[in-house]
XYZ file of C-alpha atoms in Angstrom:
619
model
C -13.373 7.186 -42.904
C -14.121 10.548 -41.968
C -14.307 11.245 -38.274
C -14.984 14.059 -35.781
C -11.316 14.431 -34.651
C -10.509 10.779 -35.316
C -13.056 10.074 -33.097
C -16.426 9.063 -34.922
C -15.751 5.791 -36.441
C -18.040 6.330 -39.356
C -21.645 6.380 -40.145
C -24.023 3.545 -40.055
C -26.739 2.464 -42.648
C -28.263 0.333 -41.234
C -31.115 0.341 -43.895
C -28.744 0.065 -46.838
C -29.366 -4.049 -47.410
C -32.810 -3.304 -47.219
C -32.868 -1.146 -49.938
C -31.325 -3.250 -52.123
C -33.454 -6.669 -50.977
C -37.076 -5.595 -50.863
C -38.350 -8.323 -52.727
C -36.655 -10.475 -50.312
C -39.132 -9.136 -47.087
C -39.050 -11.036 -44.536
C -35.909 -12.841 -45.363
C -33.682 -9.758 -45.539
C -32.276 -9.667 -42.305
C -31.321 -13.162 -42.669
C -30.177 -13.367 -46.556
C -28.768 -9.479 -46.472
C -28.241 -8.323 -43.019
C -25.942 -10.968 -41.219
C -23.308 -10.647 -43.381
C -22.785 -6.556 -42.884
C -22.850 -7.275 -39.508
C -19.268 -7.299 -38.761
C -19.212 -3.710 -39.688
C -21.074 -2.879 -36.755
C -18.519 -3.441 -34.128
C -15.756 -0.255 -33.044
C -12.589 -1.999 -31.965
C -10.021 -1.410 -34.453
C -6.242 -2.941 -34.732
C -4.118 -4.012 -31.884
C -4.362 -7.251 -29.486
C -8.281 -6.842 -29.152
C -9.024 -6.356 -32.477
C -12.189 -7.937 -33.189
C -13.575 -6.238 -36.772
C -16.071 -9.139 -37.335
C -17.836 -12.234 -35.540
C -15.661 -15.438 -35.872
C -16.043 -18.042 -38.597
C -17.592 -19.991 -35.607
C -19.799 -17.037 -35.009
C -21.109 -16.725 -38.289
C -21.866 -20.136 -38.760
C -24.219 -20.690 -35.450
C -25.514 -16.978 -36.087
C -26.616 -17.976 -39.703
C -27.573 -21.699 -38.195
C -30.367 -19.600 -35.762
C -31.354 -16.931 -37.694
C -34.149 -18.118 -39.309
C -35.207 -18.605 -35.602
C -35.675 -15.093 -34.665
C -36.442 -13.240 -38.186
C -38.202 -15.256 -40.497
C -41.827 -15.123 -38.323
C -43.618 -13.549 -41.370
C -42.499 -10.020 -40.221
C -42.711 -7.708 -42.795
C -39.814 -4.866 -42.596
C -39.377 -3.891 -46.389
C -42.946 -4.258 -47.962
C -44.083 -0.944 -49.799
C -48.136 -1.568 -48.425
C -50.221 1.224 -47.557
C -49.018 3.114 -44.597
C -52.097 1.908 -42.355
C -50.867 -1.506 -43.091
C -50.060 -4.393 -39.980
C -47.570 -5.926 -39.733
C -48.508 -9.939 -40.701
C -48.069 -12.848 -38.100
C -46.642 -10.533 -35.328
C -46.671 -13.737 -32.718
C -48.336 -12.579 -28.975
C -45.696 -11.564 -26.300
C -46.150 -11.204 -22.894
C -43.759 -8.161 -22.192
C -43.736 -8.520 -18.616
C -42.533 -12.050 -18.821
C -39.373 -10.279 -19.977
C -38.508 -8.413 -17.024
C -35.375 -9.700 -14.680
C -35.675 -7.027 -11.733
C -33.728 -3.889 -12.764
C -32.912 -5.380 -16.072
C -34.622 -7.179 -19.296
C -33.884 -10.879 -20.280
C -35.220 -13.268 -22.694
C -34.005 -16.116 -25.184
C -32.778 -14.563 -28.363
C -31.054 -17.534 -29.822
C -33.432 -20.885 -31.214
C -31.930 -24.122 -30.714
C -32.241 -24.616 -27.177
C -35.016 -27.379 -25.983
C -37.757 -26.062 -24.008
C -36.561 -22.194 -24.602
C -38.645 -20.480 -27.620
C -37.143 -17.229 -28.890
C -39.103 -14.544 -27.087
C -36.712 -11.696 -27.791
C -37.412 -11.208 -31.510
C -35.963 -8.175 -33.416
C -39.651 -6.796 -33.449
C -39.788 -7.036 -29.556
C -36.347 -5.412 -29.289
C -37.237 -2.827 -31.314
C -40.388 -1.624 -29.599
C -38.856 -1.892 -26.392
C -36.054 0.597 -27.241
C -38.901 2.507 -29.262
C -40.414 2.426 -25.926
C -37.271 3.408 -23.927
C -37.370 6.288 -26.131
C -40.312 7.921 -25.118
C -39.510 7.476 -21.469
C -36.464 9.043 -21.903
C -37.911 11.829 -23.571
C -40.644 12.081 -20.789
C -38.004 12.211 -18.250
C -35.474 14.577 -19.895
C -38.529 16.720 -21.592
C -35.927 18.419 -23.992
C -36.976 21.518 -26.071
C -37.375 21.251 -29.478
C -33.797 22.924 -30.286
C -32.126 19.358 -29.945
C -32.063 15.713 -30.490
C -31.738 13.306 -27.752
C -28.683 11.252 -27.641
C -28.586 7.000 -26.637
C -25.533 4.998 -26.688
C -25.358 1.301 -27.244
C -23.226 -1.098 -26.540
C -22.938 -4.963 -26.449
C -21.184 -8.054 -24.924
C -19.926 -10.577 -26.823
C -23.375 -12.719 -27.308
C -23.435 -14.060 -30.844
C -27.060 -12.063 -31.179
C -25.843 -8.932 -30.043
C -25.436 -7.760 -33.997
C -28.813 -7.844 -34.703
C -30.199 -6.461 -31.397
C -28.459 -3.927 -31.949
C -29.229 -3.437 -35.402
C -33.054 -3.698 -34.077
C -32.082 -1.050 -30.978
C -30.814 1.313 -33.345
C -34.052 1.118 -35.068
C -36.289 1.562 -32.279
C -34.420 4.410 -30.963
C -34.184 6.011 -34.382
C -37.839 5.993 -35.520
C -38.346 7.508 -32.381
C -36.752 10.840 -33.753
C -33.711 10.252 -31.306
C -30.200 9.877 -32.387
C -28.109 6.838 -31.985
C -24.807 5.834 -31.242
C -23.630 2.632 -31.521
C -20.411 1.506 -29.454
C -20.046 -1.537 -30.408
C -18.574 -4.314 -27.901
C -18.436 -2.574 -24.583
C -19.068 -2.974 -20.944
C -21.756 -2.348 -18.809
C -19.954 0.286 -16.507
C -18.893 2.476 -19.600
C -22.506 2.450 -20.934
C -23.424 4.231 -17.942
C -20.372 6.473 -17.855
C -20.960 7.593 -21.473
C -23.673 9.461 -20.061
C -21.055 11.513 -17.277
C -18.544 12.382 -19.983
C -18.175 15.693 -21.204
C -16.368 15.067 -24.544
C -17.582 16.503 -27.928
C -15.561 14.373 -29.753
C -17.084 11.480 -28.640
C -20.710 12.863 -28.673
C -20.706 13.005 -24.914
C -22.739 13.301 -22.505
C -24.818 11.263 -24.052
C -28.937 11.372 -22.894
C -29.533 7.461 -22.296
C -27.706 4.189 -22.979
C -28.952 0.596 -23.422
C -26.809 -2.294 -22.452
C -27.285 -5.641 -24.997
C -26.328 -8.214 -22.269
C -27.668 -10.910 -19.925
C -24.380 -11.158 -17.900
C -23.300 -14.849 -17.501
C -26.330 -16.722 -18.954
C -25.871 -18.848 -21.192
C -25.245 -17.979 -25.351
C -28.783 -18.102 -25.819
C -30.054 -15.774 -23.478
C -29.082 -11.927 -24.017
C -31.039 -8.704 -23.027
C -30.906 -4.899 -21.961
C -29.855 -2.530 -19.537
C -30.561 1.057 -19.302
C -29.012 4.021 -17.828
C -28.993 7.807 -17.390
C -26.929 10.227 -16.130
C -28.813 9.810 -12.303
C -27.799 5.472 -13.072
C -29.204 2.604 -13.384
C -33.295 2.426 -14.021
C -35.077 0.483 -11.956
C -38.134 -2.045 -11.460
C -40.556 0.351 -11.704
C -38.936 2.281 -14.594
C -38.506 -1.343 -16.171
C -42.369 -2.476 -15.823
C -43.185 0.962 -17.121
C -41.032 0.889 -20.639
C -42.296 -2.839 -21.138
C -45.747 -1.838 -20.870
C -45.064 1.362 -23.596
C -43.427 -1.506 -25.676
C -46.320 -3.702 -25.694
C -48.537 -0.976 -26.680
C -46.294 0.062 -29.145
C -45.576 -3.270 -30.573
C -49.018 -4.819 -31.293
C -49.672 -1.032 -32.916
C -46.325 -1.749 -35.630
C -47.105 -1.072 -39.322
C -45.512 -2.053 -42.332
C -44.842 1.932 -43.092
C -43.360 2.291 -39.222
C -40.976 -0.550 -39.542
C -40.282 0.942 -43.267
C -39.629 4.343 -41.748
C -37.579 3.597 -38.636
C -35.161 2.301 -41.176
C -34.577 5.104 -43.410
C -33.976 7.358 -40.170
C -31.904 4.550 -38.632
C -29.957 5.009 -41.990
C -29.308 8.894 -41.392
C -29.014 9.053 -37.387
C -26.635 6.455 -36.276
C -23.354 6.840 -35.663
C -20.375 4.816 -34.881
C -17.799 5.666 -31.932
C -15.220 4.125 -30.018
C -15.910 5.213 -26.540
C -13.972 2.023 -24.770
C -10.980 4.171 -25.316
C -12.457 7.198 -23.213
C -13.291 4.714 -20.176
C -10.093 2.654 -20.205
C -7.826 6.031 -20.238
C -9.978 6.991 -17.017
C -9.102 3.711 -15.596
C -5.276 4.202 -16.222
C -5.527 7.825 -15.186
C -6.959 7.267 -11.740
C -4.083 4.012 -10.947
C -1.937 6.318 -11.892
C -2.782 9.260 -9.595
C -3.455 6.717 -6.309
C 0.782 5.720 -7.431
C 1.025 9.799 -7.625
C 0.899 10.076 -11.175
C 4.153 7.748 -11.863
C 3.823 6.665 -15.297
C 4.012 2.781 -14.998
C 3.529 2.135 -11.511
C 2.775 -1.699 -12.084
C 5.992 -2.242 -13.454
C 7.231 -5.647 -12.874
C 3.863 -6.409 -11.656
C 2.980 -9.796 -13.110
C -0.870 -10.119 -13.677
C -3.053 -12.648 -15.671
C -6.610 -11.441 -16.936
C -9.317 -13.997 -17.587
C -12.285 -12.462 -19.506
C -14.214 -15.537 -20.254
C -14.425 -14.714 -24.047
C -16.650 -11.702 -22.368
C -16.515 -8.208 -23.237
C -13.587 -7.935 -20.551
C -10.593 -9.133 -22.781
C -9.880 -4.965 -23.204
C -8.572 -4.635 -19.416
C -5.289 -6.726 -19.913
C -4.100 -4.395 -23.106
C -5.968 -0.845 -22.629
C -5.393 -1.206 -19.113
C -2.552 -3.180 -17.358
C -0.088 -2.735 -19.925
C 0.019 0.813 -20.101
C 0.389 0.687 -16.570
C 3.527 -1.143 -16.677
C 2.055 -4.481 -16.033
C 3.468 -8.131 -17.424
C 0.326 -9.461 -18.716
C 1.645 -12.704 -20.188
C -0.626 -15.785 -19.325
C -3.883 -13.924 -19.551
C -6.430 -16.314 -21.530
C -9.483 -16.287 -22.874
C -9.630 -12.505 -23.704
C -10.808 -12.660 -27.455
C -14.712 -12.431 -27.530
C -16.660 -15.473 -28.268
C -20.671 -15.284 -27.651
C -20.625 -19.428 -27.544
C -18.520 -18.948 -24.428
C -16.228 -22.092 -25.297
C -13.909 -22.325 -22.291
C -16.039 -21.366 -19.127
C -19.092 -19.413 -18.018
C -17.900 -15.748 -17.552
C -18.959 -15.580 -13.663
C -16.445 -14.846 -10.826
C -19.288 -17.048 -8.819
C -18.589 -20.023 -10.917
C -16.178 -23.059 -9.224
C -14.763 -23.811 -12.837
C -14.375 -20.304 -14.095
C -12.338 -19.659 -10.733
C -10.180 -22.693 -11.140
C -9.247 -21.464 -14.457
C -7.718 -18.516 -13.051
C -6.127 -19.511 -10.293
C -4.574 -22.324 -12.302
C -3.180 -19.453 -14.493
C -1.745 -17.455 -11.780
C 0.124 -20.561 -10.522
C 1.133 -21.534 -13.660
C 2.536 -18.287 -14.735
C 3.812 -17.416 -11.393
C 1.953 -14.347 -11.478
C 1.318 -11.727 -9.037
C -2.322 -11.287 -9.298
C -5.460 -12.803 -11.106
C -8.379 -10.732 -11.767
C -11.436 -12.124 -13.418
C -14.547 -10.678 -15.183
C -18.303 -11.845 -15.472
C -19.009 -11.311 -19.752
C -20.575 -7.852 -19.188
C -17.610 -6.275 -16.407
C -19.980 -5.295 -14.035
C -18.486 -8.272 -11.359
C -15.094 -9.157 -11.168
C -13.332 -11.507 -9.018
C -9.356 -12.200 -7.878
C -6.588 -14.458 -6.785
C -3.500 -13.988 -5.041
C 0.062 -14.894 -5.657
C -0.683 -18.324 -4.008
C -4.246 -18.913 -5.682
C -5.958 -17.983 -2.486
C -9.802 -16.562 -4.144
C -10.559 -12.866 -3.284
C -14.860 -13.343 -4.250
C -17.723 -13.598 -2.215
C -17.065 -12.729 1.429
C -12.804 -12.428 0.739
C -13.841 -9.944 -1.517
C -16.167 -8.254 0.450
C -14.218 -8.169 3.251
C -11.432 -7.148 0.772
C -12.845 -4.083 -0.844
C -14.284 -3.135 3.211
C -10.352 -2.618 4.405
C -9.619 -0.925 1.605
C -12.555 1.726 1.674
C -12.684 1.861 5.680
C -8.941 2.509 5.158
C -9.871 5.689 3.400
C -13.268 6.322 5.105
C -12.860 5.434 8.716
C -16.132 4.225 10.042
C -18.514 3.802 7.041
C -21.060 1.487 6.818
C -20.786 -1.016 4.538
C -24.029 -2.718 2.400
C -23.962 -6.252 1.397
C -26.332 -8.664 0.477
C -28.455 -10.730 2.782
C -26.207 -14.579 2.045
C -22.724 -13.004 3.885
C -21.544 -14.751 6.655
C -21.469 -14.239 10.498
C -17.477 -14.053 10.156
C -17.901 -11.045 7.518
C -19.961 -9.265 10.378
C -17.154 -9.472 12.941
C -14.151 -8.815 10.425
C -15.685 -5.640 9.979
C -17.195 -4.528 12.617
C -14.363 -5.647 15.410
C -11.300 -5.509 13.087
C -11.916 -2.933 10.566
C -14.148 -0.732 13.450
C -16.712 -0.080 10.365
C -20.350 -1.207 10.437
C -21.679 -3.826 8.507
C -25.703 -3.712 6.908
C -26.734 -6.718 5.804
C -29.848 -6.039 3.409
C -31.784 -7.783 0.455
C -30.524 -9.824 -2.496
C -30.456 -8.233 -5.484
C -27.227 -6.091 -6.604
C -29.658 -2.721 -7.441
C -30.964 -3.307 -3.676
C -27.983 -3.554 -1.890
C -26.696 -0.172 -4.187
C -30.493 1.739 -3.568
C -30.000 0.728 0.443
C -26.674 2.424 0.276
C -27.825 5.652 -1.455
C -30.943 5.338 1.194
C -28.730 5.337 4.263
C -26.819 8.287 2.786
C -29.522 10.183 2.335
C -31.117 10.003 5.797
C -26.868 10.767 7.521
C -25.615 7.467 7.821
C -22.429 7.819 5.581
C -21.753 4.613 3.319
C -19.008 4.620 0.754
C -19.505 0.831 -0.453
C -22.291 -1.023 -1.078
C -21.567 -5.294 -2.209
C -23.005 -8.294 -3.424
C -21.058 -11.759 -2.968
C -21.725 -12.168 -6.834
C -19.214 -9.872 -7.185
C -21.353 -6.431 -7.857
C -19.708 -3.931 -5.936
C -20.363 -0.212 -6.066
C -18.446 3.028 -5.038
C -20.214 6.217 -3.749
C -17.250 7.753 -5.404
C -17.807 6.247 -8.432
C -21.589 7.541 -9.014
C -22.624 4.301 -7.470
C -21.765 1.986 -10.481
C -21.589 -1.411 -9.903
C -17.834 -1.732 -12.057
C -16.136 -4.646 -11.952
C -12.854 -3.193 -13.802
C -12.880 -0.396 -10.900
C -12.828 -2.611 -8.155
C -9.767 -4.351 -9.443
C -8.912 -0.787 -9.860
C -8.844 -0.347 -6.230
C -6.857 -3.710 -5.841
C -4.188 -2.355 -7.981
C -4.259 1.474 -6.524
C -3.224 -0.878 -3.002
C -0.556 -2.714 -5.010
C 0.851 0.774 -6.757
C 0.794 3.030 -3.844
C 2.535 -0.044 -1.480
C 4.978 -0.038 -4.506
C 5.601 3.668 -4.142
C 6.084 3.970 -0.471
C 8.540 1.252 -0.614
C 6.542 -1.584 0.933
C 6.443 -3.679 -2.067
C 5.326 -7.470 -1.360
C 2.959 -8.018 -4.417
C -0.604 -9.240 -4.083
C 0.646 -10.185 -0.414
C -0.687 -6.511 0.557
C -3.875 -7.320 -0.566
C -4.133 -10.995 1.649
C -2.704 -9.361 4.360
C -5.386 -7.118 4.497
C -7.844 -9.616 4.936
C -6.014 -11.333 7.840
C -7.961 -12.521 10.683
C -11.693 -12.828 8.719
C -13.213 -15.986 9.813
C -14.601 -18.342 7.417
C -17.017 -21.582 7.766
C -15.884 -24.720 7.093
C -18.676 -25.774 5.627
C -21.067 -23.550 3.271
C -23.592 -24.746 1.130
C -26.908 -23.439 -0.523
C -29.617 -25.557 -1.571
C -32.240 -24.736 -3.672
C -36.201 -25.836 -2.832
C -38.251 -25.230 -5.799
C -42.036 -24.721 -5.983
C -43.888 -26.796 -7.977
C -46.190 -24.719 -9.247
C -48.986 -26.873 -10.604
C -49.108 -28.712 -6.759
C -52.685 -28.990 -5.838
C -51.412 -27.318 -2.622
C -51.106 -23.916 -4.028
C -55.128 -23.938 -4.542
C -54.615 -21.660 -7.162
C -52.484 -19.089 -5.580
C -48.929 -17.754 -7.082
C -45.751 -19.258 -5.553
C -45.000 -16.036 -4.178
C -47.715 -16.360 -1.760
C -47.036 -20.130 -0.970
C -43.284 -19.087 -0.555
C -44.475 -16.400 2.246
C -46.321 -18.969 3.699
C -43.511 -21.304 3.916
C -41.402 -18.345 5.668
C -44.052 -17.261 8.096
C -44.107 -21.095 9.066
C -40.643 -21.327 9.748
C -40.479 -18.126 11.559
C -42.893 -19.237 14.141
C -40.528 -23.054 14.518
C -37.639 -20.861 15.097
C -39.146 -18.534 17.569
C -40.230 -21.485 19.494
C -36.989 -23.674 19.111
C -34.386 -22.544 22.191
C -31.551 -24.027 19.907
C -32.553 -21.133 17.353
C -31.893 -17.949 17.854
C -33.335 -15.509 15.035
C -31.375 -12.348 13.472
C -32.702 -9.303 15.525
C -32.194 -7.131 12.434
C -33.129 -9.126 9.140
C -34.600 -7.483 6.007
C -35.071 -10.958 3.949
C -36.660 -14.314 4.396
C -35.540 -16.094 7.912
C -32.074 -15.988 9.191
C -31.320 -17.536 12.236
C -28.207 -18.718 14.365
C -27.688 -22.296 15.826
C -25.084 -24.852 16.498
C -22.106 -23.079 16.261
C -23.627 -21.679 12.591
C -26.211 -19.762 10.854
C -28.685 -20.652 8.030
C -31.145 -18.302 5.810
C -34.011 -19.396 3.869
C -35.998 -16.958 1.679
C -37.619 -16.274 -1.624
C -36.069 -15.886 -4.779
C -36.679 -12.657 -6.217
C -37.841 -13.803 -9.554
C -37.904 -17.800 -9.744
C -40.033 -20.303 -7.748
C -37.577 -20.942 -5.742
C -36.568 -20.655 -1.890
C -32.785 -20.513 -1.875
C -31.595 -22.181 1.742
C -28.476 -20.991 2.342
C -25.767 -22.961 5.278
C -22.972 -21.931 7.097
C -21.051 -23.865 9.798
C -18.058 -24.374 11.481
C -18.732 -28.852 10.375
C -20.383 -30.997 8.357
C -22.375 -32.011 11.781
C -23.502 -28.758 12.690
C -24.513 -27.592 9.510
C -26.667 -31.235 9.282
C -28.154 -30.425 12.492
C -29.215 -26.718 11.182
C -30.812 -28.684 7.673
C -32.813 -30.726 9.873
C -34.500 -27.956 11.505
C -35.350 -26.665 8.705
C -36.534 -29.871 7.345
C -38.535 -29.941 10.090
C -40.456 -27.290 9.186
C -41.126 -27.003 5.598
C -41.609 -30.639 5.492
C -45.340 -29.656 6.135
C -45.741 -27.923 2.136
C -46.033 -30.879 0.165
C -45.620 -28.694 -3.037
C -41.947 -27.512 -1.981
C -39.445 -30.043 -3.528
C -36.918 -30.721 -0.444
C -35.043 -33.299 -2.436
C -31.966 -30.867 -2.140
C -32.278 -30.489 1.522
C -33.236 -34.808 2.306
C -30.224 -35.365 0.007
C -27.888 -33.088 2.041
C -28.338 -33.819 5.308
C -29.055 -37.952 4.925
C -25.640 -37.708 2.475
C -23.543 -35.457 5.174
C-alpha cells in the first residue's frame, strides 16, 4: 500500500460500496458496508493482530444491524438537493450527554434500551464537533483541519466510525482514522509532532463508553489544551441537533464523496507505545530491558488494552506469559473490563497466583483506568492505589497536594497526610472534576502533581493532565526498574511496601437509594431538586446528632464521622440516584451509622431505602 514513510496505512473510501449499491438506499450500510468493515481497523501482523471483527463479531454485528440503519434513512438517493431526509426518527440530543463525555445505546437487542445512537445522530454530532473545532482553532484558509479517531473494541465501533468520518468530512475537515486505540493516545495524537504520522493533529474523537456493557458505546473529544468538557459537550449536542433535523438527501450524498477523498488510515498506537517504553526506560537510565526477568500478567478484558503486554512489556524485557484476555472482543465474553469490578479483579489476581508472576496490571476497555496486584494477589485499586500512586509522586514531589474523589476513606487522609507528609483534597465525583480541581489549585499556587479517582482515573500534571491508565502502571514499573537498577531488587514487594502502614476499614459498603421519579412526592419537580432536599434534611439530623460529627471541609453531598467510621450520602451526578457510601472499623458500627441515616431519609417516601432496610436489618 503506499504510505508516507511506511507510516500511512492507506487511504479510505469509505463511499466506495455506496457507489456501487445505490439502488439498494437505505439498506446499503447493512447489505454493502458491514462486510468492508474489517478494512477499517490499523493493527497489522504480530500477537495483536486483529485485521477484521471475529466470526462472532460479524455474526451479532449483522444480527443488529438492521437495528440502527434500516430507519428509512436515505444516504444514496440521487433526489433534488433540497431534498429531506425521510423518517429521520426525533432525538433528544441532550439525553445523550454523560458529563464530560457522550453515551447512548448503539446496539438493538437489549429489552427496554432503543437504539438512540443511530449512524445519522453520530454523524451530525461529529459534523457538529467540527464546527466547534473550527470556531475554537479559527484556522486561515491556507489549511485543513486535522481529527483523529479511534475506537475500543465495541462490536459498533466500525460503523461509528464509518459515520464519524462522515460527519467530520462533509464538514471540509480531514480525517484520520486510527483504528482500535485508547483513549490516552487519542488525546496525545494531538501533542505529537510527527509528519509521518500526520501529527499534531487539530481534534480527536474517542468511539467508547468505557466498561458499559456491548450495547452501549459513545464519544470522547479532545484537543491539544485536553479533554472538553460539560459545557463544551451541551454546546456540540445542541449544533448536532440543529444540524441533524436540517440533513438532506444531497448532504448525506456529499459527505460521502469527500469522506471518500479525505480520510486516511494510520497506525498511531505505535507512536504512543514507543513513548511508553522510552520513558521506563529512562526512569531505569536508559538500560535497554530493564524488566528483565520481571514476570508480569496483563488482563485487558477483550478491551482495547491487549497492546500493553506485546508493544510494551516485552520490549522492556518483561515475561509476559499468563496474560489473558488480550484479543479484542466488543461482546466482552470473559469479564466486564473495569478495575472496579469484584470478578474482573479476581480474574487477575487468580492469574498472578497461578503463573507465579511478579505483577498484575489490569485495564478498563478504553485504558484510561487501570488497576494492579502484587506478587501475593494483594489489589493495588481504589484507595491501595491511591495511596499507591501518592508515595510514588510525593516521593518525587515532596509536599504536593493530592486530589481524589469525594468516596476515599478516613485512612487514605492520614496515610498521606501523617506518613507521606503530603496533603490530601478530597473533592467531587466525577474523574474530569477531580482533574479540573487539580489544574484549579495549581493555578491559584497550591502545587498538585496528581489528581485520582478510586475508579481508577488517575492523572499526572506531568503528563498534560491525562487521565492514562497504561502510564500509571508506567509509574509502577519505573519503581520496579529503577529498584532493579540500584540493586534493591524485591519485585512488586517495592511497590506493597510502599503502601505500608495505610489503614483500611473492615467493613465498606455503598448502597444505592434510587428516586422514583413518578412518586407523587416530587409534586412535579426533577429528582435533582428532591435529592437536594433529601441532603439539606440530613444535614440539619447530623448537625443536631452529638454522635455525628460533620466533615468541616466537604465539597459533595453530606459526609460525616461517627462510631469509630464515616459515611457519605450525595447525589449522583447523572442518575436518580443518592449513592450512600459506609466505612467502618465492624459490621456493628457501620449498622449503627445506616441507621442514622435511615433515620433521616425515612421521611421522603419517594426515595427507595430498600438497600439501606436490607443492610442494616441483614448485618
Amino acid at each position: 500500500m503506499a504510505a508516507m514513510s511506511g507510516k500511512i496505512v492507506q487511504n479510505v473510501l469509505v463511499a466506495q460500496c455506496c457507489q456501487q449499491n445505490r439502488q439498494y438506499s437505505t439498506q446499503y450500510r447493512r447489505d454493502c458496508c458491514a462486510p468492508n468493515m474489517r478494512n477499517l481497523l490499523p493493527f497489522q501482523g504480530g500477537k495483536l493482530a486483529w485485521t477484521g471483527i471475529s466470526a462472532m463479531q460479524l455474526r451479532t454485528l449483522s444480527k443488529y444491524q438492521t437495528d440502527f440503519v434500516n430507519r428509512g434513512t436515505v444516504y444514496c438517493n440521487a433526489a433534488a438537493s433540497t431534498t429531506a431526509v425521510p423518517s429521520l426518527e426525533k432525538v433528544d440530543f441532550l439525553k445523550l450527554q454523560n458529563g464530560s463525555d457522550i453515551r447512548g445505546v448503539a446496539v438493538g437487542g437489549v429489552e427496554g434500551e432503543p437504539v438512540n445512537l443511530t449512524e445519522p445522530v453520530t454523524e451530525a454530532i461529529a459534523a457538529a464537533f467540527s464546527a466547534w473545532l473550527l470556531d475554537k482553532k479559527k484556522p486561515d484558509a491556507s489549511r485543513r483541519l486535522r481529527v483523529s479517531i479511534g475506537h475500543d473494541s465495541r462490536i459498533s465501533a466500525p460503523k461509528l466510525q464509518d459515520a464519524v468520518s462522515r460527519g467530520i468530512a462533509g464538514a471540509g475537515l480531514d480525517v484520520i482514522q486510527y483504528g482500535l486505540a485508547s483513549t490516552p493516545a487519542m488525546f496525545n495524537s494531538t501533542l505529537t509532532e510527527d509528519d509521518n504520522f500526520l501529527c499534531p493533529v487539530d481534534g480527536s474523537i474517542m468511539i467508547t463508553a468505557s466498561h458499559l456493557p456491548y450495547n452501549r458505546n459513545g464519544f470522547k473529544f479532545f484537543t491539544n489544551s485536553g479533554g472538553l468538557g460539560k459545557a463544551d459537550i451541551k454546546d456540540i449536542l445542541v449544533r448536532a441537533a440543529n444540524i441533524y433535523n436540517n440533513f438532506t438527501v444531497e448532504g448525506l450524498k456529499e459527505a460521502e464523496t469527500k469522506a471518500s477523498s479525505s480520510v486516511k488510515r494510520v497506525d498511531y498506537m505505535t507512536v504512543y507505545t514507543s513513548n511508553l517504553v522510552v520513558a521506563v526506560r529512562k526512569a531505569a537510565g536508559n538500560i535497554e530491558k530493564p524488566l528483565e526477568g520481571f514476570h508480569i500478567v496483563v488482563d485487558a478484558g477483550n478491551g482495547a488494552g491487549g497492546f500493553f503486554a506485546a508493544k510494551v512489556l516485552e520490549p522492556l524485557g518483561a515475561i509476559t506469559s499468563g496474560s489473558q484476555f488480550l484479543e479484542p472482543d466488543g461482546l466482552f465474553p470473559n469479564h466486564i473490563p473495569n478495575p472496579e469490578d469484584k470478578a474482573a479483579m479476581k480474574a487477575i489476581t487468580q492469574a498472578v497466583l497461578d503463573n507465579k508472576a511478579d505483577l498484575g496490571i489490569i485495564f478498563d476497555t478504553d485504558v484510561d483506568r487501570s488497576a494492579a496486584v502484587d506478587s501475593t494477589g494483594r489489589e493495588f485499586n481504589r484507595n491501595r492505589l491511591i495511596a499507591l500512586m501518592a508515595a510514588i509522586v510525593l516521593e518525587e514531589h515532596p509536599g504536593t497536594t493530592i486530589v481524589t474523589d469525594s468516596v476515599t476513606s478516613d485512612g487514605l487522609t492520614t496515610f498521606i497526610e501523617k506518613r507521606l507528609g503530603g496533603k490530601h483534597h478530597r473533592f467531587k465525583r466525577g474523574y474530569k472534576n477531580v482533574i479540573d480541581e487539580a489544574i484549579r489549585l495549581n493555578s491559584v499556587g497550591e502545587e498538585s502533581h496528581l489528581a485520582i479517582e478510586t475508579s481508577g482515573h488517575g492523572a499526572l500534571k506531568e503528563n498534560h493532565w491525562l487521565d492514562d491508565g497504561a502510564y500509571l502502571m508506567v509509574k509502577l514499573l519505573n519503581k520496579l526498574a529503577s529498584a532493579r537498577s540500584s540493586g534493591k531488587g524485591g519485585g512488586s514487594k517495592v511497590l506493597t511496601d510502599l503502601v505500608e502502614g495505610l489503614e483500611e476499614p473492615a467493613v465498606a459498603v455503598e448502597l444505592r437509594l434510587k428516586i422514583d421519579q413518578n412518586h407523587a412526592d416530587l409534586k412535579g419537580g426533577s429528582f435533582q431538586e428532591y435529592g437536594e432536599a433529601v441532603l439539606k434534611h440530613m444535614e440539619n439530623v447530623t448537625d443536631s446528632d452529638p454522635k455525628l460529627q460533620k466533615a468541616p471541609v466537604n465539597y459533595e453531598g453530606v459526609r460525616a464521622s461517627g462510631y469509630g467510621g464515616w459515611f457519605l450520602l450525595r447525589l449522583s451526578l447523572h442518575d436518580p440516584v443518592l449513592p450512600l457510601n459506609i466505612e467502618a472499623p465492624s459490621k456493628e458500627d457501620a449498622v449503627k451509622l445506616g441507621l442514622a441515616v435511615l433515620a433521616a431519609v425515612n421521611d421522603f417516601p419517594a426515595l427507595d431505602t430498600s438497600a439501606l432496610d436490607k443492610f442494616v436489618h441483614v448485618s
